[in-house]
Each structure stands twice: as structure tokens, then as C-alpha cells.
Amino acid sequence: MTAPNLILLGPPGAGKGTHAEYLEKKMGLAHISTGDILRQAVAEVTELGKKAQQYMDAGQLVPDELVIELAKERLAKPDCARGWLLDGFPRTVAQAQALTKFMAEVKIPAPLVINMVISDEEVIGRLSGRRMCRGCPTIFNVERDDIDVGDSCPVCGGEIYIRTDDQPAAVKERLQVYKRQTEPVIEYYGQRGQLVTVDVEGEQADVARCLLVAATGGEMSDE
Ligand code: ADP
Ligand code: ZN
């Protein structure tokens, strides 16, 4: 198997972060989450973070120029030679076009795009119950994991918090932004014959199995 390049597309709450971690471990890919990079920039109050924060808190997209630059810089790092997995990028057709151009310039083959499909109701339920850890990338759910703000992370002992953009008003905005700006990206890759679709509404372990099969064209399964 040659070093594959993958893109995970799907609405907020589809499980891109969780499953990207899994595919990263299974397939040895470099996991690149533009959301994680931006959140870190906000936490460290860098120039990028200062520009991005207002958009992120409101559930809106950070301007294309900023994100495209950030993604290109990250994709040029040496660890990306072993194949990469993009999570949260591209999110607009302009970002997808920029990525296509960049990959042609550095002569890497076209990525496989996995479209994660899930209903709006399920998304809203998941995001309102999502809890994050300040110390590690584990993502929790209030009901599933019986964990909430005030508890400490069972993995690393870190502080549990709720993302500002997981508050109800921002969740609604993010879903609308997704439909308006990111759904056209599905069409963009569909027309180029690079798209596979996976239903992600079921049990996490089943979804992980389906994603691994899709990501490896059936070469790897979770047995
Ligand atoms: P989710 O998929 O749960 O919405 P992410 O962690 O991927 O969360 O992204 C969080 C926020 O970071 C987005 O709402 C947006 O403001 C910003 N962001 C992340 N990736 C991009 C991108 N490719 N283009 C524009 N904004 C982005
Ligand atoms: Zn933790």
C-alpha cells in the first residue's frame, strides 16, 4: 500500500476528530485537524489565533486565505511524507481548489475523500453533549461517558470543558454554515470521482470498521 492521502468530510459532530485519531493509529498517517491547529493558536494568543477567534466562537468559518496558508504550511512538514489525513479541511470550494493546485505543484496523487453522512438531529444531540479535555485529544460525551465539567479526564487527569462553539446558538450556525459552504465541496470531489460515502450514525466501533475499509479500499479491516 502506498502512502495514502485522505480527507474526512462531514458536518460538525460527525465524528471526524474521533475517527481521524483511530485511522491515524491504524494506518500510520499524519493527522491534520485545522480546527485543532486553530484552537491551539487561539489558546496561545498568536497572530493567527487573534484573527481566528471571533469567527470560531460564533460558529463561522475562518477566512479562506488564513486557513489555506495554514494548511499548506502544515502539509509541507516532513511527517506528511508517510501519507496524511485531513480533518476539517477543505471546508469551502475555494479551499478544495487551493488544495488541488497545491498537490499538483508538489506532485502528490489526488486524495481519497470520505464523506461521513449523518442526520441533523443526531448532530445536534452529539454536539450539545460533547465535552473536551484540556490535556489530551480525547473527546467525551456527557451521557455515554458519564463525564461533565468539574470532573477530571480519566485518560490524563486534565480539565474537562465545553467548546464555546458547542453552545446551542453556535451549533445551529455551524450546521447552516456546513450546508451553505461545505456541502458544495462534496459535489466538487464527487464530480472528480474521488468520493466514497460512509454512514456514520451507528455504533462507533462499527463506523470505525466501515471507515477503515473505505480508507484502504478494502485492504485493511479491523479483525
Ligand atoms: P467541527 O467540525 O466540530 O465544527 P473543527 O474543530 O473542525 O470543528 O472546527 C472548529 C472551527 O474552526 C470551525 O467552526 C471554524 O471556525 C474553524 N475552522 C476549522 N477548519 C476550518 C477551515 N478549513 N476553514 C475555515 N474555518 C475552519
Ligand atoms: Zn485528557
Short mmCIF file of C-alpha atoms and ligand atoms in Angstrom, two decimals:
data_model
loop_
_atom_site.label_atom_id
_atom_site.label_comp_id
_atom_site.label_asym_id
_atom_site.label_seq_id
_atom_site.Cartn_x
_atom_site.Cartn_y
_atom_site.Cartn_z
CA MET A 1 0.00 0.00 0.00
CA THR A 2 1.48 3.37 -1.00
CA ALA A 3 1.21 6.30 1.43
CA PRO A 4 -2.41 7.31 1.06
CA ASN A 5 -3.78 10.81 1.43
CA LEU A 6 -7.25 11.04 2.87
CA ILE A 7 -9.81 13.75 3.52
CA LEU A 8 -12.63 13.33 6.00
CA LEU A 9 -15.69 15.41 5.14
CA GLY A 10 -18.80 15.64 7.25
CA PRO A 11 -20.85 18.01 9.38
CA PRO A 12 -19.71 19.08 12.84
CA GLY A 13 -20.41 16.20 15.20
CA ALA A 14 -19.99 13.52 12.51
CA GLY A 15 -17.02 12.19 14.49
CA LYS A 16 -14.22 13.43 12.24
CA GLY A 17 -11.87 14.04 15.16
CA THR A 18 -12.55 10.73 16.93
CA HIS A 19 -12.27 8.60 13.81
CA ALA A 20 -9.29 10.52 12.48
CA GLU A 21 -7.42 9.54 15.67
CA TYR A 22 -8.32 5.91 15.01
CA LEU A 23 -7.30 5.95 11.33
CA GLU A 24 -4.10 7.79 12.25
CA LYS A 25 -3.11 4.97 14.61
CA LYS A 26 -4.26 2.13 12.34
CA MET A 27 -2.72 3.46 9.15
CA GLY A 28 0.20 5.48 10.50
CA LEU A 29 -0.90 8.68 8.80
CA ALA A 30 -0.17 12.25 9.84
CA HIS A 31 -3.45 13.59 11.26
CA ILE A 32 -4.05 17.23 10.40
CA SER A 33 -7.00 18.98 12.02
CA THR A 34 -7.33 22.63 11.05
CA GLY A 35 -9.79 23.03 13.96
CA ASP A 36 -7.17 21.75 16.45
CA ILE A 37 -4.45 23.95 14.96
CA LEU A 38 -6.73 27.00 15.14
CA ARG A 39 -7.84 26.23 18.72
CA GLN A 40 -4.21 25.96 19.75
CA ALA A 41 -3.43 29.28 18.07
CA VAL A 42 -6.32 30.87 20.00
CA ALA A 43 -5.11 29.35 23.28
CA GLU A 44 -1.58 30.64 22.67
CA VAL A 45 -2.90 34.05 21.54
CA THR A 46 -0.76 34.05 18.38
CA GLU A 47 -1.43 36.49 15.49
CA LEU A 48 -3.39 33.74 13.73
CA GLY A 49 -5.31 32.98 16.93
CA LYS A 50 -6.27 36.62 17.42
CA LYS A 51 -7.64 36.79 13.89
CA ALA A 52 -9.47 33.45 14.08
CA GLN A 53 -11.13 33.56 17.50
CA GLN A 54 -14.14 35.77 16.75
CA TYR A 55 -15.16 33.59 13.79
CA MET A 56 -14.71 30.35 15.68
CA ASP A 57 -16.66 31.42 18.76
CA ALA A 58 -19.57 32.44 16.53
CA GLY A 59 -19.51 29.09 14.69
CA GLN A 60 -18.45 30.75 11.43
CA LEU A 61 -15.61 29.80 9.12
CA VAL A 62 -12.22 31.44 9.46
CA PRO A 63 -11.41 33.30 6.18
CA ASP A 64 -10.06 31.12 3.36
CA GLU A 65 -6.71 32.95 2.97
CA LEU A 66 -5.76 32.25 6.59
CA VAL A 67 -6.77 28.59 6.57
CA ILE A 68 -5.29 27.80 3.16
CA GLU A 69 -1.93 29.23 4.25
CA LEU A 70 -2.04 27.26 7.48
CA ALA A 71 -2.92 24.01 5.69
CA LYS A 72 -0.16 24.41 3.09
CA GLU A 73 2.43 25.07 5.77
CA ARG A 74 1.34 22.01 7.69
CA LEU A 75 1.26 19.75 4.60
CA ALA A 76 4.83 20.74 3.77
CA LYS A 77 6.18 19.29 7.05
CA PRO A 78 8.29 16.11 6.72
CA ASP A 79 5.90 13.82 8.63
CA CYS A 80 3.37 14.25 5.82
CA ALA A 81 5.53 12.13 3.51
CA ARG A 82 4.12 9.00 5.15
CA GLY A 83 0.61 9.97 3.99
CA TRP A 84 -1.87 12.26 5.67
CA LEU A 85 -5.40 12.53 6.86
CA LEU A 86 -7.10 15.91 6.67
CA ASP A 87 -9.85 16.55 9.19
CA GLY A 88 -11.81 19.80 8.84
CA PHE A 89 -10.14 20.93 5.61
CA PRO A 90 -11.16 21.75 2.91
CA ARG A 91 -14.41 23.31 4.07
CA THR A 92 -15.15 25.56 1.09
CA VAL A 93 -14.82 25.05 -2.67
CA ALA A 94 -12.09 27.72 -2.72
CA GLN A 95 -10.11 25.69 -0.15
CA ALA A 96 -10.62 22.49 -2.19
CA GLN A 97 -9.38 24.21 -5.35
CA ALA A 98 -6.34 25.56 -3.50
CA LEU A 99 -5.57 22.07 -2.22
CA THR A 100 -5.87 20.55 -5.70
CA LYS A 101 -3.46 23.19 -7.02
CA PHE A 102 -1.00 22.64 -4.15
CA MET A 103 -1.00 18.86 -4.62
CA ALA A 104 -0.38 19.22 -8.36
CA GLU A 105 2.55 21.58 -7.63
CA VAL A 106 4.22 19.21 -5.19
CA LYS A 107 3.21 16.20 -7.34
CA ILE A 108 1.26 14.15 -4.85
CA PRO A 109 -1.57 11.98 -6.16
CA ALA A 110 -5.20 13.04 -5.69
CA PRO A 111 -6.60 12.25 -2.23
CA LEU A 112 -9.42 9.89 -1.42
CA VAL A 113 -12.33 11.77 0.10
CA ILE A 114 -14.59 10.08 2.63
CA ASN A 115 -17.97 11.71 3.05
CA MET A 116 -19.40 10.99 6.52
CA VAL A 117 -23.21 11.06 6.42
CA ILE A 118 -25.38 11.71 9.49
CA SER A 119 -28.77 13.35 10.25
CA ASP A 120 -29.17 16.88 11.70
CA GLU A 121 -30.99 15.55 14.80
CA GLU A 122 -28.09 13.23 15.64
CA VAL A 123 -25.56 16.05 15.11
CA ILE A 124 -27.39 18.39 17.49
CA GLY A 125 -27.62 15.67 20.16
CA ARG A 126 -23.94 14.82 19.89
CA LEU A 127 -22.61 18.39 19.94
CA SER A 128 -24.70 19.52 22.89
CA GLY A 129 -23.36 16.53 24.87
CA ARG A 130 -19.73 16.84 23.77
CA ARG A 131 -17.04 17.52 26.36
CA MET A 132 -13.34 18.16 25.68
CA CYS A 133 -10.15 17.71 27.70
CA ARG A 134 -7.56 20.47 28.07
CA GLY A 135 -4.78 17.92 28.50
CA CYS A 136 -5.30 15.38 25.70
CA PRO A 137 -7.27 14.95 22.45
CA THR A 138 -9.90 12.55 23.90
CA ILE A 139 -13.48 13.57 23.15
CA PHE A 140 -16.21 12.63 25.64
CA ASN A 141 -19.99 12.59 25.69
CA VAL A 142 -21.96 13.51 28.81
CA GLU A 143 -24.29 10.53 28.59
CA ARG A 144 -22.11 7.88 27.02
CA ASP A 145 -19.12 8.51 29.28
CA ASP A 146 -20.92 9.92 32.34
CA ILE A 147 -18.49 12.83 32.49
CA ASP A 148 -19.06 16.58 32.77
CA VAL A 149 -17.42 19.92 33.53
CA GLY A 150 -15.93 19.72 37.02
CA ASP A 151 -14.71 16.13 36.55
CA SER A 152 -11.15 15.38 35.58
CA CYS A 153 -10.15 13.44 32.46
CA PRO A 154 -9.97 9.65 33.08
CA VAL A 155 -7.17 9.41 30.50
CA CYS A 156 -4.80 12.19 31.57
CA GLY A 157 -6.34 13.93 34.58
CA GLY A 158 -6.84 17.15 32.58
CA GLU A 159 -9.66 19.65 32.96
CA ILE A 160 -12.95 18.90 31.16
CA TYR A 161 -14.57 21.80 29.29
CA ILE A 162 -17.26 22.66 26.73
CA ARG A 163 -16.16 24.25 23.48
CA THR A 164 -17.63 27.76 23.08
CA ASP A 165 -18.91 26.74 19.67
CA ASP A 166 -20.79 23.76 21.15
CA GLN A 167 -23.26 26.17 22.80
CA PRO A 168 -26.72 25.85 21.14
CA ALA A 169 -26.70 29.11 19.10
CA ALA A 170 -23.26 28.35 17.64
CA VAL A 171 -24.24 24.73 16.89
CA LYS A 172 -27.19 25.95 14.80
CA GLU A 173 -24.94 28.40 12.96
CA ARG A 174 -22.30 25.72 12.28
CA LEU A 175 -24.89 23.40 10.72
CA GLN A 176 -26.10 26.21 8.45
CA VAL A 177 -22.54 27.13 7.53
CA TYR A 178 -21.88 23.47 6.74
CA LYS A 179 -24.87 23.24 4.39
CA ARG A 180 -24.10 26.52 2.68
CA GLN A 181 -20.32 26.35 2.36
CA THR A 182 -19.14 22.77 2.82
CA GLU A 183 -21.79 20.68 1.05
CA PRO A 184 -20.64 22.10 -2.32
CA VAL A 185 -17.22 20.54 -1.54
CA ILE A 186 -18.89 17.09 -1.61
CA GLU A 187 -20.10 17.84 -5.10
CA TYR A 188 -16.66 19.13 -6.11
CA TYR A 189 -15.00 15.81 -5.22
CA GLY A 190 -17.96 13.73 -6.45
CA GLN A 191 -17.55 15.18 -9.93
CA ARG A 192 -13.85 14.37 -9.84
CA GLY A 193 -14.60 10.74 -8.93
CA GLN A 194 -12.70 10.91 -5.64
CA LEU A 195 -15.60 10.42 -3.22
CA VAL A 196 -16.75 7.48 -1.10
CA THR A 197 -19.68 7.72 1.31
CA VAL A 198 -19.93 6.15 4.78
CA ASP A 199 -22.98 6.23 7.07
CA VAL A 200 -21.68 7.33 10.49
CA GLU A 201 -24.84 7.32 12.52
CA GLY A 202 -24.33 3.85 14.07
CA GLU A 203 -22.13 2.47 16.88
CA GLN A 204 -18.64 3.95 16.99
CA ALA A 205 -16.87 0.58 16.56
CA ASP A 206 -18.97 -0.34 13.51
CA VAL A 207 -18.40 3.06 11.95
CA ALA A 208 -14.65 2.72 12.58
CA ARG A 209 -14.63 -0.62 10.74
CA CYS A 210 -16.50 0.82 7.74
CA LEU A 211 -14.18 3.83 7.61
CA LEU A 212 -11.07 1.65 7.68
CA VAL A 213 -12.37 -0.44 4.79
CA ALA A 214 -13.25 2.71 2.83
CA ALA A 215 -9.90 4.34 3.63
CA THR A 216 -7.84 1.35 2.49
CA GLY A 217 -10.04 0.29 -0.41
CA GLY A 218 -10.72 -2.97 1.47
CA GLU A 219 -7.02 -3.76 2.02
CA MET A 220 -7.30 -3.36 5.80
CA SER A 221 -10.08 -4.49 8.11
CA ASP A 222 -10.28 -4.40 11.88
CA GLU A 223 -10.02 -8.16 12.56
P1 ADP B 1 -16.28 20.92 13.90
O1 ADP B 1 -16.03 20.03 12.73
O2 ADP B 1 -16.76 20.19 15.10
O3 ADP B 1 -17.12 22.13 13.59
P2 ADP B 1 -13.49 21.85 13.94
O4 ADP B 1 -12.68 21.60 15.14
O5 ADP B 1 -13.15 21.15 12.69
O6 ADP B 1 -14.95 21.56 14.42
O7 ADP B 1 -13.51 23.42 13.62
C1 ADP B 1 -13.83 24.38 14.60
C2 ADP B 1 -13.88 25.78 13.99
O8 ADP B 1 -12.59 26.12 13.45
C3 ADP B 1 -14.84 25.95 12.82
O9 ADP B 1 -16.17 26.21 13.24
C4 ADP B 1 -14.19 27.13 12.09
O10 ADP B 1 -14.48 28.36 12.72
C5 ADP B 1 -12.72 26.87 12.25
N1 ADP B 1 -12.18 26.06 11.12
C6 ADP B 1 -11.64 24.82 11.20
N2 ADP B 1 -11.27 24.39 9.97
C7 ADP B 1 -11.59 25.38 9.10
C8 ADP B 1 -11.48 25.54 7.69
N3 ADP B 1 -10.96 24.58 6.92
N4 ADP B 1 -11.91 26.70 7.15
C9 ADP B 1 -12.44 27.68 7.91
N5 ADP B 1 -12.60 27.60 9.23
C10 ADP B 1 -12.17 26.46 9.84
ZN ZN B 2 -7.30 14.13 28.96
#
